[in-house]
Coordinates of C-alpha atoms in Angstrom, one line a residue:
X1 CA -24.0 23.0 -83.5
X2 CA -22.2 19.6 -82.6
X3 CA -20.3 21.5 -79.8
X4 CA -23.6 23.0 -78.6
X5 CA -25.4 19.8 -78.4
X6 CA -22.4 18.3 -76.5
X7 CA -22.4 21.2 -74.0
X8 CA -26.2 20.8 -73.8
X9 CA -26.0 17.1 -72.9
X10 CA -23.0 17.6 -70.6
X11 CA -25.1 20.3 -68.5
X12 CA -27.9 17.8 -68.4
X13 CA -25.8 15.0 -67.1
X14 CA -24.3 17.4 -64.5
X15 CA -27.8 18.5 -63.6
X16 CA -29.0 15.2 -63.0
X17 CA -25.9 14.1 -61.0
X18 CA -26.7 17.2 -58.7
X19 CA -30.3 16.0 -58.2
X20 CA -29.2 12.3 -57.6
X21 CA -26.6 13.7 -55.0
X22 CA -29.5 15.7 -53.4
X23 CA -31.8 12.8 -53.2
X24 CA -29.1 10.6 -51.9
X25 CA -28.2 13.1 -49.2
X26 CA -32.0 13.1 -48.0
X27 CA -31.9 9.4 -48.0
X28 CA -28.7 9.3 -45.8
X29 CA -30.5 12.1 -43.4
X30 CA -33.5 9.7 -43.1
X31 CA -31.3 6.7 -42.3
X32 CA -29.4 8.6 -39.8
X33 CA -32.4 9.8 -38.0
X34 CA -33.8 6.4 -37.9
X35 CA -30.5 5.0 -36.4
X36 CA -30.5 7.8 -33.8
X37 CA -34.3 7.1 -32.9
X38 CA -33.7 3.4 -32.9
X39 CA -30.5 3.4 -30.6
X40 CA -32.2 6.2 -28.1
X41 CA -35.3 3.9 -27.8
X42 CA -33.4 0.6 -27.2
X43 CA -30.8 1.8 -24.8
X44 CA -31.2 5.4 -23.5
X45 CA -35.0 5.2 -22.9
X46 CA -34.6 1.9 -21.0
X47 CA -32.2 3.5 -18.7
X48 CA -34.3 6.6 -18.3
X49 CA -37.3 4.5 -17.5
X50 CA -35.5 2.5 -14.7
X51 CA -34.4 5.7 -13.2
X52 CA -38.0 7.0 -13.0
X53 CA -39.0 3.7 -11.4
X54 CA -36.3 4.0 -8.9
X55 CA -37.3 7.7 -8.1
X56 CA -40.9 6.4 -7.7
X57 CA -40.0 3.6 -5.4
X58 CA -37.7 6.0 -3.4
X59 CA -40.5 8.6 -2.8
X60 CA -42.8 5.9 -1.6
X61 CA -40.4 4.1 0.7
X62 CA -38.2 7.1 1.8
X63 CA -39.8 7.2 5.2
X64 CA -38.4 3.5 5.8
X65 CA -34.8 4.2 4.8
X66 CA -31.9 5.7 6.5
X67 CA -30.2 9.0 5.2
X68 CA -27.3 6.7 4.1
X69 CA -29.7 4.3 2.2
X70 CA -31.3 7.4 0.3
X71 CA -27.9 8.7 -0.6
X72 CA -26.9 5.3 -2.1
X73 CA -30.0 5.2 -4.1
X74 CA -29.6 8.7 -5.3
X75 CA -26.0 8.0 -6.4
X76 CA -27.0 5.0 -8.2
X77 CA -29.6 7.2 -10.2
X78 CA -27.0 9.9 -10.8
X79 CA -24.6 7.4 -12.3
X80 CA -27.4 5.9 -14.5
X81 CA -28.4 9.3 -15.7
X82 CA -24.7 10.1 -16.5
X83 CA -24.5 7.1 -18.4
X84 CA -27.7 7.7 -20.3
X85 CA -26.6 11.3 -21.3
X86 CA -23.3 9.4 -22.6
X87 CA -25.4 7.1 -24.7
X88 CA -27.6 10.0 -25.9
X89 CA -24.4 11.7 -27.0
X90 CA -23.0 8.6 -28.6
X91 CA -26.2 8.0 -30.7
X92 CA -26.4 11.7 -31.9
X93 CA -23.1 11.8 -32.9
X94 CA -22.5 8.4 -34.3
X95 CA -19.7 7.7 -31.9
X96 CA -18.5 4.1 -31.6
X97 CA -16.5 2.1 -28.9
X98 CA -13.5 2.3 -31.2
X99 CA -13.9 6.2 -31.4
X100 CA -13.7 6.2 -27.4
X101 CA -10.1 4.9 -27.7
X102 CA -11.1 1.6 -26.1
X103 CA -13.1 -1.5 -26.6
X104 CA -16.0 -1.0 -23.9
X105 CA -18.4 -3.3 -25.2
X106 CA -18.5 -6.0 -22.5
X107 CA -17.9 -3.2 -19.8
X108 CA -21.1 -1.3 -21.2
X109 CA -23.2 -4.4 -20.9
X110 CA -22.0 -5.1 -17.5
X111 CA -22.5 -1.5 -16.5
X112 CA -26.2 -1.6 -17.9
X113 CA -27.0 -4.8 -16.0
X114 CA -25.4 -3.5 -12.8
X115 CA -27.6 -0.3 -13.0
X116 CA -30.7 -2.3 -13.7
X117 CA -30.0 -4.4 -10.8
X118 CA -29.4 -1.5 -8.2
X119 CA -32.3 0.7 -9.6
X120 CA -35.0 -2.2 -9.5
X121 CA -33.6 -4.2 -6.6
X122 CA -33.6 -7.5 -8.7
X123 CA -31.5 -10.4 -9.2
X124 CA -29.7 -10.3 -12.7
X125 CA -27.0 -12.8 -13.7
X126 CA -24.7 -12.0 -16.5
X127 CA -22.3 -14.6 -18.3
X128 CA -20.3 -13.0 -21.1
X129 CA -17.7 -15.6 -22.6
X130 CA -15.7 -15.9 -25.7
X131 CA -13.8 -13.6 -27.9
X132 CA -15.7 -10.2 -28.6
X133 CA -13.1 -9.4 -31.4
X134 CA -15.0 -12.0 -33.5
X135 CA -18.0 -9.6 -33.8
X136 CA -18.3 -6.5 -36.0
X137 CA -19.0 -3.2 -34.7
X138 CA -22.6 -3.4 -36.0
X139 CA -23.1 -6.5 -34.3
X140 CA -21.8 -5.4 -31.0
X141 CA -24.2 -2.3 -31.3
X142 CA -27.1 -4.7 -32.2
X143 CA -26.2 -7.1 -29.5
X144 CA -26.1 -4.3 -26.9
X145 CA -29.2 -2.9 -28.0
X146 CA -31.0 -6.5 -27.9
X147 CA -29.9 -7.0 -24.4
X148 CA -31.0 -3.5 -23.1
X149 CA -34.4 -3.9 -24.8
X150 CA -34.9 -7.6 -23.5
X151 CA -33.9 -6.8 -19.9
X152 CA -35.8 -3.8 -20.0
X153 CA -38.8 -5.4 -21.3
X154 CA -38.4 -8.3 -18.7
X155 CA -38.3 -5.6 -15.8
X156 CA -41.0 -3.0 -16.9
X157 CA -43.5 -5.2 -18.7
X158 CA -42.6 -8.8 -17.6
X159 CA -42.5 -7.8 -13.8
X160 CA -39.6 -10.3 -13.5
X161 CA -37.4 -10.1 -10.5
X162 CA -34.9 -12.7 -11.7
X163 CA -33.5 -12.4 -15.1
X164 CA -30.4 -14.3 -16.8
X165 CA -28.2 -12.9 -19.6
X166 CA -25.8 -15.2 -21.3
X167 CA -23.6 -14.2 -24.4
X168 CA -21.3 -16.7 -25.9
X169 CA -19.1 -15.6 -28.6
X170 CA -17.4 -18.0 -30.8
X171 CA -16.2 -18.4 -34.5
X172 CA -19.2 -20.8 -35.7
X173 CA -21.7 -18.5 -34.3
X174 CA -22.5 -16.2 -31.3
X175 CA -25.3 -17.2 -28.9
X176 CA -27.4 -15.0 -26.8
X177 CA -30.0 -16.0 -24.2
X178 CA -32.3 -13.7 -22.1
X179 CA -34.6 -15.5 -19.7
X180 CA -36.8 -14.1 -16.8
X181 CA -39.4 -15.4 -14.4
X182 CA -41.8 -12.6 -15.3
X183 CA -45.6 -12.9 -16.2
X184 CA -44.9 -13.8 -19.7
X185 CA -46.8 -12.9 -23.0
X186 CA -48.3 -14.6 -26.0
X187 CA -45.6 -14.7 -28.8
X188 CA -48.1 -15.7 -31.5
X189 CA -50.1 -12.5 -30.6
X190 CA -47.1 -10.1 -30.3
X191 CA -45.0 -11.4 -33.0
X192 CA -47.0 -12.8 -35.8
X193 CA -50.2 -10.8 -35.2
X194 CA -48.1 -7.6 -34.7
X195 CA -50.2 -6.7 -31.7
X196 CA -48.1 -4.4 -29.4
X197 CA -44.7 -5.3 -28.5
X198 CA -42.7 -2.7 -30.0
X199 CA -39.7 -3.8 -28.1
X200 CA -40.0 -7.4 -29.5
X201 CA -40.4 -6.1 -32.9
X202 CA -37.3 -4.0 -32.5
X203 CA -35.3 -7.1 -31.3
X204 CA -36.5 -9.2 -34.3
X205 CA -35.4 -6.4 -36.5
X206 CA -31.9 -6.2 -35.0
X207 CA -31.5 -10.0 -35.1
X208 CA -32.7 -10.0 -38.9
X209 CA -30.0 -7.2 -39.7
X210 CA -27.3 -9.6 -38.5
X211 CA -28.7 -12.6 -40.4
X212 CA -29.6 -14.3 -37.2
X213 CA -32.1 -16.6 -35.8
X214 CA -34.4 -15.9 -32.8
X215 CA -36.9 -18.2 -30.7
X216 CA -39.1 -17.1 -28.1
X217 CA -40.6 -19.2 -25.4
X218 CA -43.0 -17.9 -23.1
X219 CA -46.1 -18.8 -21.0
X220 CA -48.4 -17.0 -18.6
X221 CA -46.8 -16.6 -15.0
X222 CA -43.8 -18.8 -16.3
X223 CA -41.6 -16.4 -17.6
X224 CA -40.0 -15.7 -21.0
X225 CA -36.9 -17.0 -22.9
X226 CA -35.3 -15.2 -25.9
X227 CA -32.8 -17.4 -27.8
X228 CA -30.6 -16.0 -30.4
X229 CA -27.9 -17.2 -32.8
X230 CA -25.7 -15.1 -35.0
X231 CA -23.7 -16.7 -37.6
X232 CA -19.9 -16.2 -37.6
X233 CA -18.3 -13.7 -40.1
X234 CA -15.9 -15.0 -42.7
X235 CA -12.6 -13.0 -43.0
X236 CA -13.7 -11.3 -46.3
X237 CA -16.7 -9.8 -44.7
X238 CA -14.9 -8.4 -41.7

């Protein structure tokens, strides 16, 4: 009887473990789906929207452009679509910069900025300084997504034609600033009252995931400033 009781108890433990593993697997799938959705929204969709705007402007102004100018515009769109497809594959399959065999973090930021400039014919300055090896892989992903989201918002919602991106990476903290001369918005309404501004909410969540701090400055017709500080990582947490 004791042996049967032990076997029964052991069977119950095994069954409970299987049930827990099944629940854990479902949670992991949900987390992965959320990660993919977030990364697609923050980077891939921004690129696709820029291409869409570029096509719209090209069709309206094609009569005033030479064949060479039209070809140049189409080549920019082709590169942007190719990069968007690459980012989509990376999001779906969980690829990282490390898995590519190279650290293209800064190159990818510059590539996105250049494409946005070319597609929208606006002025964007990009100043990247410091040592990017001080950042963890998750921090790099978050910062890249924040830049894509902030720049995309400035162009498509803020109607800005001048944008500044400054990223300074150092041991004490990493500082990121994105400023523009767009139409601005009411931070109180968007952030605290949670009215619209899905992109702003995403940026806030990404900053929070890095234990960072974020400040918005914005006034109607006077542009917007996003200022983010991210604490440096101790050697034990890297």
